[in-house]
Tab-separated table of C-alpha atoms in Angstrom:
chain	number	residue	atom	x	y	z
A	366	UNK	CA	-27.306	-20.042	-1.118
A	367	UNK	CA	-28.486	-20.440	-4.811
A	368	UNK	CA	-25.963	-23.251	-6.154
A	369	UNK	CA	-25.610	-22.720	-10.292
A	370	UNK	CA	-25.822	-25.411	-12.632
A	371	UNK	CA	-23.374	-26.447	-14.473
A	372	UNK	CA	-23.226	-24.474	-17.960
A	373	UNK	CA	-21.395	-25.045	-21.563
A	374	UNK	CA	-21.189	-28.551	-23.222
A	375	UNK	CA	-23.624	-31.359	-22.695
A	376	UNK	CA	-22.560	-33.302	-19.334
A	377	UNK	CA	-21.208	-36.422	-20.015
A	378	UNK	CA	-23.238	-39.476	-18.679
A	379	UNK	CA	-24.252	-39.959	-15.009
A	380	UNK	CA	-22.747	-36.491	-13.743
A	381	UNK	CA	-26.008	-35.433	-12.123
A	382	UNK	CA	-25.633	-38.496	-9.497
A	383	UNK	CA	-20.956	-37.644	-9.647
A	384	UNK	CA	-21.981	-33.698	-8.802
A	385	UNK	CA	-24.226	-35.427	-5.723
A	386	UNK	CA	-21.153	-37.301	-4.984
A	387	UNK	CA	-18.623	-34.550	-5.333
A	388	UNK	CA	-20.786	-32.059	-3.404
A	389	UNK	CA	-20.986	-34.710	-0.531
A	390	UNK	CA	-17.127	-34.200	-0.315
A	391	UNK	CA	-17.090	-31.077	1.274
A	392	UNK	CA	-20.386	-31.530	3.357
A	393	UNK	CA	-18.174	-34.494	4.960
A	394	UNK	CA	-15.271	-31.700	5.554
A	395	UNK	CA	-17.946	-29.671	7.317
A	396	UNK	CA	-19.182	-32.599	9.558
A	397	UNK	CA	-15.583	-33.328	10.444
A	398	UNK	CA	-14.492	-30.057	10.989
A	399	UNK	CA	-17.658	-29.530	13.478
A	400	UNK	CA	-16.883	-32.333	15.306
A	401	UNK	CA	-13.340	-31.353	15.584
A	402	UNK	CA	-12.186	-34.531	13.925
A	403	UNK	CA	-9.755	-34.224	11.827
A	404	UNK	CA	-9.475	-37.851	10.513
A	405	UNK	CA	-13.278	-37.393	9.349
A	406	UNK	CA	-12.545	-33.900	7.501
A	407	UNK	CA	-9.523	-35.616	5.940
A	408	UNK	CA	-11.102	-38.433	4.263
A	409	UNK	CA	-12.223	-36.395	1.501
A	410	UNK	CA	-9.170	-35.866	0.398
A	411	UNK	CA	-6.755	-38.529	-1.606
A	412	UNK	CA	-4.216	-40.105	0.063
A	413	UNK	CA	-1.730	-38.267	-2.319
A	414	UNK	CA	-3.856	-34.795	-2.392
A	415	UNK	CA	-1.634	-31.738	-3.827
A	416	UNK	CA	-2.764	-29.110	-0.825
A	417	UNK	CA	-2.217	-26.096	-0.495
A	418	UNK	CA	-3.195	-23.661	2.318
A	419	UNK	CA	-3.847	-20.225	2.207
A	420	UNK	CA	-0.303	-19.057	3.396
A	421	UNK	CA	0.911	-21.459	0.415
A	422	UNK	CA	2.003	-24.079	2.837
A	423	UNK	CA	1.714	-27.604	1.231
A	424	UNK	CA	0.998	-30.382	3.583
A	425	UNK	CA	2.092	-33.931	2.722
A	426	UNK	CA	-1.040	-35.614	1.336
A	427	UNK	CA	-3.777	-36.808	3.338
A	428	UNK	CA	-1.922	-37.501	6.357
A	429	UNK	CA	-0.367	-33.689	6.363
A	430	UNK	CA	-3.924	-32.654	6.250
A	431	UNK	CA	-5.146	-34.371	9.240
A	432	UNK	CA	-2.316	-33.576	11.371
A	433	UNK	CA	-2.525	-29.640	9.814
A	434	UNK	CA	-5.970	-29.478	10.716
A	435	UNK	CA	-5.854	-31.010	14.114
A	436	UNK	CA	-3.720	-28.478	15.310
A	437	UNK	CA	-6.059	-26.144	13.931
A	438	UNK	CA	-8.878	-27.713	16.063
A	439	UNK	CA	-6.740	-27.952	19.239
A	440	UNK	CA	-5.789	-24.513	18.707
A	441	UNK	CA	-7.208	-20.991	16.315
A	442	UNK	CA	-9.794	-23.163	14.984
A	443	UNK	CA	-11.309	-24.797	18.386
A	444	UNK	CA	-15.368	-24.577	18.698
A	445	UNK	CA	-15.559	-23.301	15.176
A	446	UNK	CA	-18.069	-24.091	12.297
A	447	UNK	CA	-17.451	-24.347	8.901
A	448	UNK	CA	-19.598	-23.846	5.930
A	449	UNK	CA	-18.337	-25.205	3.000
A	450	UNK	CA	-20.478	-24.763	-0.297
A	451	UNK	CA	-19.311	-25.755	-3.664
A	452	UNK	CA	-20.051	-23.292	-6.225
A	453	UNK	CA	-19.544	-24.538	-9.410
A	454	UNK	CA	-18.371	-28.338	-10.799
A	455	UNK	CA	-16.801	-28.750	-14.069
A	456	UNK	CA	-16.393	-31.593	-15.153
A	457	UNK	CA	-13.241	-32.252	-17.837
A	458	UNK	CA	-14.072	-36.492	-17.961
A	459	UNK	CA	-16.521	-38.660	-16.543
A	460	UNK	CA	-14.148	-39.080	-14.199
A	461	UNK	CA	-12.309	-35.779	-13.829
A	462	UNK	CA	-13.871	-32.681	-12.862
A	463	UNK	CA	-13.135	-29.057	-11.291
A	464	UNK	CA	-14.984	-27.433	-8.160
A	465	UNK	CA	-14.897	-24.016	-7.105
A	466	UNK	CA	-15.836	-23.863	-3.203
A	467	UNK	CA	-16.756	-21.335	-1.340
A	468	UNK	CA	-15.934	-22.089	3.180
A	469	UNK	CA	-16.811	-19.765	5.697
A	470	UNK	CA	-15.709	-19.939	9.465
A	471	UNK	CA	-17.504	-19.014	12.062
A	472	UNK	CA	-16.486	-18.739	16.227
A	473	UNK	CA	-18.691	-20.127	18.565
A	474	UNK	CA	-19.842	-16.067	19.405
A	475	UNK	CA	-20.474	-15.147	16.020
A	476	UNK	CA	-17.858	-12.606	15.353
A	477	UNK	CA	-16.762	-11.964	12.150
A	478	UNK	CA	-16.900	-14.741	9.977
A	479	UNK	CA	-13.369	-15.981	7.998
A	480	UNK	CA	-13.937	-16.611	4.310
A	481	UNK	CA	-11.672	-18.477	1.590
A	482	UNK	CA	-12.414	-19.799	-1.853
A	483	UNK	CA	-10.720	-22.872	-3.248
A	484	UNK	CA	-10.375	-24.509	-6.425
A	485	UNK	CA	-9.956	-28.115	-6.605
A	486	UNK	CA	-9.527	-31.077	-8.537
A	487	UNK	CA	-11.492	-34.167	-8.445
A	488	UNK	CA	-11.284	-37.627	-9.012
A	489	UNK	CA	-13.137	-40.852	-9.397
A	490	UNK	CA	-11.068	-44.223	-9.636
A	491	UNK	CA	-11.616	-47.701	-9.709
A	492	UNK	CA	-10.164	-48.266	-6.546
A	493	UNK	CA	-12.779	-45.063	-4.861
A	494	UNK	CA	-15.441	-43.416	-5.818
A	495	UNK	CA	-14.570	-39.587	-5.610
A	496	UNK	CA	-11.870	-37.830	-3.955
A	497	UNK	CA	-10.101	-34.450	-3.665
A	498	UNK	CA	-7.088	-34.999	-5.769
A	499	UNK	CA	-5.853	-31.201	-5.829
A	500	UNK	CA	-6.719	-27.953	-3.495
A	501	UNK	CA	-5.602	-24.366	-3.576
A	502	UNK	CA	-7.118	-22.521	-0.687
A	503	UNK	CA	-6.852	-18.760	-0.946
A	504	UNK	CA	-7.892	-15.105	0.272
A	505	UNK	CA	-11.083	-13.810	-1.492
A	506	UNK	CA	-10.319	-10.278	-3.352
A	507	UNK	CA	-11.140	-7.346	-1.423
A	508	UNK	CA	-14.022	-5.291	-2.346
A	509	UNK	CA	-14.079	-1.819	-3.504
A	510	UNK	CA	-13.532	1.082	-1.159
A	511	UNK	CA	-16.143	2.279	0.138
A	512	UNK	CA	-15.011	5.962	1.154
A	513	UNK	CA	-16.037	7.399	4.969
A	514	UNK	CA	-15.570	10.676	5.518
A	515	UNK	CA	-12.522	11.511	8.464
A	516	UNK	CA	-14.711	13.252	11.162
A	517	UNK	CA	-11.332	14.945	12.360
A	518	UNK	CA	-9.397	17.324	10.552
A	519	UNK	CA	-10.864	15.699	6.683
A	520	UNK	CA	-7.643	15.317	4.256
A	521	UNK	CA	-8.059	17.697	0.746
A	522	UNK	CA	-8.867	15.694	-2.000
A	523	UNK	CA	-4.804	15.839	-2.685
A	524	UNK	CA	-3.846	13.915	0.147
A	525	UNK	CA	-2.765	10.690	0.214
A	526	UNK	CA	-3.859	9.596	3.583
A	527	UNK	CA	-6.996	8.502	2.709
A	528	UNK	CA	-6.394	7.100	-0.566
A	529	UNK	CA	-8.461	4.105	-1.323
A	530	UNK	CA	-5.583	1.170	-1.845
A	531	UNK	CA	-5.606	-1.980	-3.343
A	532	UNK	CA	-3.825	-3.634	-0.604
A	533	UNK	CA	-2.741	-2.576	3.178
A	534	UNK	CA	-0.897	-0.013	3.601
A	535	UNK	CA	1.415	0.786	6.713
A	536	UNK	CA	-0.293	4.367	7.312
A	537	UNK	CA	0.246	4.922	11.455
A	538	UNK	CA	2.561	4.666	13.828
A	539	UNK	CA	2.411	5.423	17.538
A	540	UNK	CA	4.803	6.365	20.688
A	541	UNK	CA	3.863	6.710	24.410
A	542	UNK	CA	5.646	9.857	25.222
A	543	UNK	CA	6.343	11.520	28.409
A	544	UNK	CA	5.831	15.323	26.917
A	545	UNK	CA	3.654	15.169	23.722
A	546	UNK	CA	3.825	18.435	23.195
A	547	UNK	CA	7.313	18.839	23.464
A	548	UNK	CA	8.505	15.384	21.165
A	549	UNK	CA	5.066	17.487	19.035
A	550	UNK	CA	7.018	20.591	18.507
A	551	UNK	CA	10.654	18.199	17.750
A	552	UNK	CA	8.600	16.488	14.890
A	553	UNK	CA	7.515	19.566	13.639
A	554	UNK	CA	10.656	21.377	13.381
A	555	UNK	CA	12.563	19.331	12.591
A	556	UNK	CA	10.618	17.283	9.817
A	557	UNK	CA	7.842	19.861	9.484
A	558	UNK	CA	5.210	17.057	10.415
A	559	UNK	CA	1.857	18.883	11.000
A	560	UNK	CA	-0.184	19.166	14.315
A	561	UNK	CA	-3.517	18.346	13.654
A	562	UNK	CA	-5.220	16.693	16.396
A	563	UNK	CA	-4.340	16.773	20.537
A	564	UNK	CA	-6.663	14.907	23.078
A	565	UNK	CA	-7.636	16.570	25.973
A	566	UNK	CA	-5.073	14.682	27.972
A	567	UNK	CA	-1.806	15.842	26.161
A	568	UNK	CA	-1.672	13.250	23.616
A	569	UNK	CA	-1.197	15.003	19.769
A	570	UNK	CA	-1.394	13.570	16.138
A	571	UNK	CA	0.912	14.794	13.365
A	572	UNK	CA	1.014	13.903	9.992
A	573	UNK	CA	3.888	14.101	6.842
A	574	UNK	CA	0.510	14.025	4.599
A	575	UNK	CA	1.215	10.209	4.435
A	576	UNK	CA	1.906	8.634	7.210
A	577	UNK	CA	0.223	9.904	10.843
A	578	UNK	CA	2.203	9.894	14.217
A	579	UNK	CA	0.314	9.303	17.202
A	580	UNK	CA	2.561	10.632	20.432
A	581	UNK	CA	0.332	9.374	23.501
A	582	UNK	CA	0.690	10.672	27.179
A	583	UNK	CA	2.128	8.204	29.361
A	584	UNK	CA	0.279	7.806	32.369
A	585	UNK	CA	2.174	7.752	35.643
A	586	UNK	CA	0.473	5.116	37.076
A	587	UNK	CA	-0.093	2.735	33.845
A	588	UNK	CA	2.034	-0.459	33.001
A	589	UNK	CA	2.101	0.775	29.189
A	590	UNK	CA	6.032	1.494	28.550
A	591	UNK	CA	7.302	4.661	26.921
A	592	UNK	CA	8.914	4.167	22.986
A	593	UNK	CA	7.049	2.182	20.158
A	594	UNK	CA	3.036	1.162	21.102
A	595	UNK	CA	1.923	0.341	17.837
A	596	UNK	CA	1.178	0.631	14.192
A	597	UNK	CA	-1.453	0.551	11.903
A	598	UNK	CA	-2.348	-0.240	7.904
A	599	UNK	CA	-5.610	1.684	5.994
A	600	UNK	CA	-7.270	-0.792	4.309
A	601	UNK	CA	-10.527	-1.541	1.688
A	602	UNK	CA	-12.041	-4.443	3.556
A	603	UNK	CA	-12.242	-5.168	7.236
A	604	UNK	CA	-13.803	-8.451	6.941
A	605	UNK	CA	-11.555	-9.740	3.908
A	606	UNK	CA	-8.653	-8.634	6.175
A	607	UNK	CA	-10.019	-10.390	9.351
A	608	UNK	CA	-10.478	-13.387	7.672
A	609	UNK	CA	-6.848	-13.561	6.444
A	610	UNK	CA	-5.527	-12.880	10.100
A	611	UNK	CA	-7.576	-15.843	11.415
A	612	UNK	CA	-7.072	-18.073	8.704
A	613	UNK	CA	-3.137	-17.039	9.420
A	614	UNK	CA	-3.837	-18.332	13.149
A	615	UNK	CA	-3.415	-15.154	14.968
A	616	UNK	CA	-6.480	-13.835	16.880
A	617	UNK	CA	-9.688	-12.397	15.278
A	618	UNK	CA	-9.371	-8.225	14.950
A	619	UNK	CA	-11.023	-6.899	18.224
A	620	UNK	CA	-13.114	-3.765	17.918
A	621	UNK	CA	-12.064	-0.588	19.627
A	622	UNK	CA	-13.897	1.428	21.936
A	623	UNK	CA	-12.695	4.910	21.493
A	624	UNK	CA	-13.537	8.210	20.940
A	625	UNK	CA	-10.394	8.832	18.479
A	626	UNK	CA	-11.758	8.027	14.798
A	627	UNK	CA	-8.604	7.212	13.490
A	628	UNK	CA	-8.662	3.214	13.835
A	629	UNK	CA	-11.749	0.776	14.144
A	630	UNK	CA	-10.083	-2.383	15.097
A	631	UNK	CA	-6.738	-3.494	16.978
A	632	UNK	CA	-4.972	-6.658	15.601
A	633	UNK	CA	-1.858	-8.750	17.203
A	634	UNK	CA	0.937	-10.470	15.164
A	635	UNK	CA	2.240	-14.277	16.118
A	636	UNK	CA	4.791	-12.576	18.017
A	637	UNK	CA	1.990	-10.435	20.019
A	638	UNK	CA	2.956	-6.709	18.196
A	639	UNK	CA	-0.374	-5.230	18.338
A	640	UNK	CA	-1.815	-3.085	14.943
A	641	UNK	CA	-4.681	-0.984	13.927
A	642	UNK	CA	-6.843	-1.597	10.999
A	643	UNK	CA	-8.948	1.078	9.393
A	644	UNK	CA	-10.735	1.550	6.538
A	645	UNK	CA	-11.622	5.231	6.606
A	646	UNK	CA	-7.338	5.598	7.463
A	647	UNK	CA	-5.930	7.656	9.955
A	648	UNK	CA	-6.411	11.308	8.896
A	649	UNK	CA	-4.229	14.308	8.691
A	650	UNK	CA	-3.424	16.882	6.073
A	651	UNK	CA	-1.995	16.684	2.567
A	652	UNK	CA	1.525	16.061	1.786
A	653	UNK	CA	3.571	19.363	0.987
A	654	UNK	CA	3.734	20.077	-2.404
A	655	UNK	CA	6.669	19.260	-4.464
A	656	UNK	CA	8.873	22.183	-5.738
């Protein structure tokens, strides 16, 4: 990756040897995180670092770090790699400087990679030569939707299904029913919900125009229990998303195998409530129109 220069003022004297210095920071954080040594990927940081994770959790200095991140390596994080690059220095002093870094985690079978930016705060003191004095981890911003047409039953241009969003959106919710059809025609009387898929086993889709309500046959001989299955959020970017739920700890989003094209990946919560993720959303027709 192309690292920039540093731009505006003149540099003050020696930074081209501190940026070599400062850069070395983080490729230490990569070695220890590699090795799973959390001590190593520590000592970057100063003993009194100002840290602050990507769920805004602020471990206590350098020694909250370590014992943050071995967890991390005994647990989510185990077998992992991390690439940390640092993006741009700034320096404020000869002895003070910014750095925006760029990490990116990747599991041992390549799935989809976890990515956070940081910007820090460095230091250079008497008693060390540089150090991580400050660090906000965070989230990337999403990219722009990219819209893919519903292959089932495409929303009008009025709906708001499909609506590209600039953050989640709780769009799906699903029951395992006994009679589909009948709990089907309930929904639609009662709350004039629209029919506007059924499987070929029983199991139908309805939709208020914003939310869609996935009523699945329950199968005799299956351990799946009636009530509540699951829910699920449209969103703009899978990977963005992904990486938040790892860096949160829970498992990466697994990819579905299914003919329905209403959700391309399944997520679980810390407490194990599994979710669908889509970026296309769930389909259906418009909302009514107001009177």
């Amino acid at each position: 990756m192309h690292q920039p220069e540093e731009t505006g003022a003149p540099a003050p004297e020696g930074t081209r040897d501190d940026t070599r210095a400062i850069r070395a920071l983080w490729a230490e954080m990569a070695r220890g995180w590699a090795a799973g040594d959390a001590a190593l990927f520590a000592a970057s940081f100063a003993e009194d670092c100002d840290f602050t994770t990507v769920r805004g959790d602020k471990p206590l200095g350098r020694t909250g770090i370590e014992a943050g991140h071995a967890a991390l390596f005994r647990g989510p994080y185990a077998g992992t790699v991390l690439d940390a690059r640092v993006v741009a220095v700034r320096f404020l002093r000869p002895d003070l400087a910014t750095v925006e870094a760029e990490s990116t985690i990747t599991t041992p079978d390549g799935g989809s990679p976890a990515v956070t930016h940081a910007l820090a705060v460095v230091e250079r003191t008497a008693e060390r030569d540089w150090s991580i004095k400050a660090f906000h981890n965070m989230i990337p911003a999403s990219r722009p939707t990219r819209q893919v047409p519903v292959q089932q039953a495409p929303a009008s241009k009025e709906s708001t299904v499909d609506e590209p969003t600039a953050r989640p959106k709780l769009r799906h919710l699903a029951i395992v029913a006994r009679d589909p059809e009948k709990l089907a025609e309930f929904y639609a009387s009662v709350f004039a919900m629209e029919l506007f898929h059924r499987d070929p086993d029983g199991s139908c889709f309805l939709s208020d125009g914003y939310l869609s309500l996935a009523l699945i046959k329950h199968r005799l001989d299956g351990e799946t229990p009636l009530g509540m299955n699951h829910f699920g959020f449209h969103i703009e970017d899978t990977a963005a998303t992904s990486g938040a739920l790892v860096a949160a700890g829970t498992p990466k989003p697994a990819e579905r195998f299914t003919d329905r094209p209403f959700a391309e990946y399944r997520a679980m919560d810390p407490e194990g409530n599994w979710f669908d993720l889509s970026e296309h959303g769930f389909g259906g027709p418009p909302a009514p129109a107001k009177g």
